[in-house]
Tab-separated table of C-alpha atoms in Angstrom:
chain	number	residue	atom	x	y	z
A	1	MET	CA	59.750	42.748	90.290
A	2	THR	CA	62.997	42.371	88.415
A	3	VAL	CA	63.800	44.683	85.548
A	4	THR	CA	64.820	43.125	82.270
A	5	THR	CA	66.817	44.070	79.218
A	6	SER	CA	65.092	46.130	76.610
A	7	ARG	CA	67.003	47.996	73.927
A	8	PHE	CA	69.960	50.173	72.985
A	9	ILE	CA	68.646	53.502	71.689
A	10	ALA	CA	71.540	55.771	70.705
A	11	HIS	CA	74.890	57.302	71.525
A	12	ASP	CA	74.462	61.050	72.015
A	13	GLN	CA	77.964	62.406	71.479
A	14	ASP	CA	76.995	66.004	72.294
A	15	ARG	CA	75.647	65.023	75.716
A	16	GLY	CA	78.276	62.325	76.354
A	17	ILE	CA	75.746	59.579	77.055
A	18	VAL	CA	74.430	56.304	75.730
A	19	GLN	CA	70.646	56.054	75.868
A	20	PHE	CA	68.913	52.721	76.366
A	21	SER	CA	65.754	51.375	77.933
A	22	MET	CA	64.795	48.666	80.386
A	23	GLN	CA	61.533	46.877	81.129
A	24	ASP	CA	59.524	46.376	84.300
A	25	GLY	CA	56.953	43.903	83.069
A	26	ALA	CA	55.208	45.643	80.176
A	27	LYS	CA	56.462	49.103	81.246
A	28	GLU	CA	59.509	50.419	79.383
A	29	PHE	CA	61.548	53.140	81.093
A	30	ALA	CA	64.379	55.344	79.846
A	31	CYS	CA	67.965	54.945	81.010
A	32	ALA	CA	71.277	56.579	80.205
A	33	ILE	CA	74.907	56.023	81.109
A	34	SER	CA	77.673	58.561	80.708
A	35	THR	CA	80.371	57.635	78.248
A	36	SER	CA	82.888	58.538	80.973
A	37	ALA	CA	81.376	55.861	83.216
A	38	MET	CA	81.702	53.268	80.450
A	39	ASP	CA	85.321	54.260	79.829
A	40	ASP	CA	86.023	54.059	83.588
A	41	LEU	CA	84.514	50.561	83.716
A	42	GLU	CA	86.838	49.365	80.957
A	43	ARG	CA	89.892	51.163	82.349
A	44	GLY	CA	91.388	51.608	78.937
A	45	PRO	CA	91.561	54.323	76.331
A	46	ARG	CA	88.402	56.280	75.597
A	47	ALA	CA	86.195	54.579	73.053
A	48	ARG	CA	85.553	56.332	69.768
A	49	PRO	CA	81.989	57.420	68.957
A	50	ALA	CA	81.572	54.588	66.439
A	51	GLU	CA	82.574	52.075	69.149
A	52	ARG	CA	80.017	53.090	71.789
A	53	GLU	CA	77.310	50.555	70.943
A	54	ALA	CA	79.834	47.681	71.018
A	55	GLN	CA	81.238	49.014	74.300
A	56	PHE	CA	77.729	49.180	75.762
A	57	THR	CA	77.117	45.574	74.691
A	58	ARG	CA	80.361	44.403	76.355
A	59	LEU	CA	79.411	46.175	79.605
A	60	ARG	CA	75.684	45.450	79.458
A	61	ASP	CA	75.574	42.993	82.398
A	62	ARG	CA	77.302	45.448	84.763
A	63	ILE	CA	75.229	48.381	83.481
A	64	GLU	CA	71.945	46.518	83.895
A	65	ALA	CA	72.888	45.334	87.410
A	66	CYS	CA	73.465	48.970	88.371
A	67	VAL	CA	70.127	49.996	86.824
A	68	GLU	CA	68.449	47.252	88.874
A	69	ARG	CA	69.940	48.628	92.123
A	70	LYS	CA	68.905	52.209	91.338
A	71	TYR	CA	65.440	51.075	90.193
A	72	GLN	CA	64.832	49.161	93.434
A	73	ALA	CA	65.986	52.241	95.394
A	74	THR	CA	63.646	54.416	93.250
A	75	GLU	CA	66.514	56.712	92.242
A	76	PHE	CA	64.812	58.248	89.207
A	77	GLU	CA	65.750	61.527	87.560
A	78	GLY	CA	64.157	63.840	85.012
A	79	THR	CA	60.812	64.108	83.298
A	80	PRO	CA	59.674	61.548	82.421
A	81	PRO	CA	61.484	59.727	85.231
A	82	GLY	CA	64.391	57.518	84.213
A	83	ILE	CA	67.629	56.046	85.507
A	84	VAL	CA	70.921	57.853	84.870
A	85	LEU	CA	74.228	56.126	85.564
A	86	ARG	CA	77.502	57.891	86.265
A	87	SER	CA	80.972	56.679	87.266
A	88	ILE	CA	80.157	57.151	90.960
A	89	ASP	CA	77.338	54.592	90.678
A	90	PHE	CA	79.908	51.837	90.031
A	91	ARG	CA	82.202	52.609	92.971
A	92	GLY	CA	82.079	50.666	96.194
């Protein structure tokens, strides 16, 4: 089954992540991407905290494609299990 877009949740500045969710049918699962990974994807200056949601929206297609790959490979982390993306996930 293909995962689909769900929702942006929040930018957690203290943890340096953007939290969002994806759907597998009716099942919603938690995801996060490091702000460093987003900045690396854009290859520009670091985004300001107030710009993180807009940055996430610009990068959403690439982020969701990476979530799809990790989901299919069952690369879950944490409790409850979710998908966490880092810069290394976008290399290669």
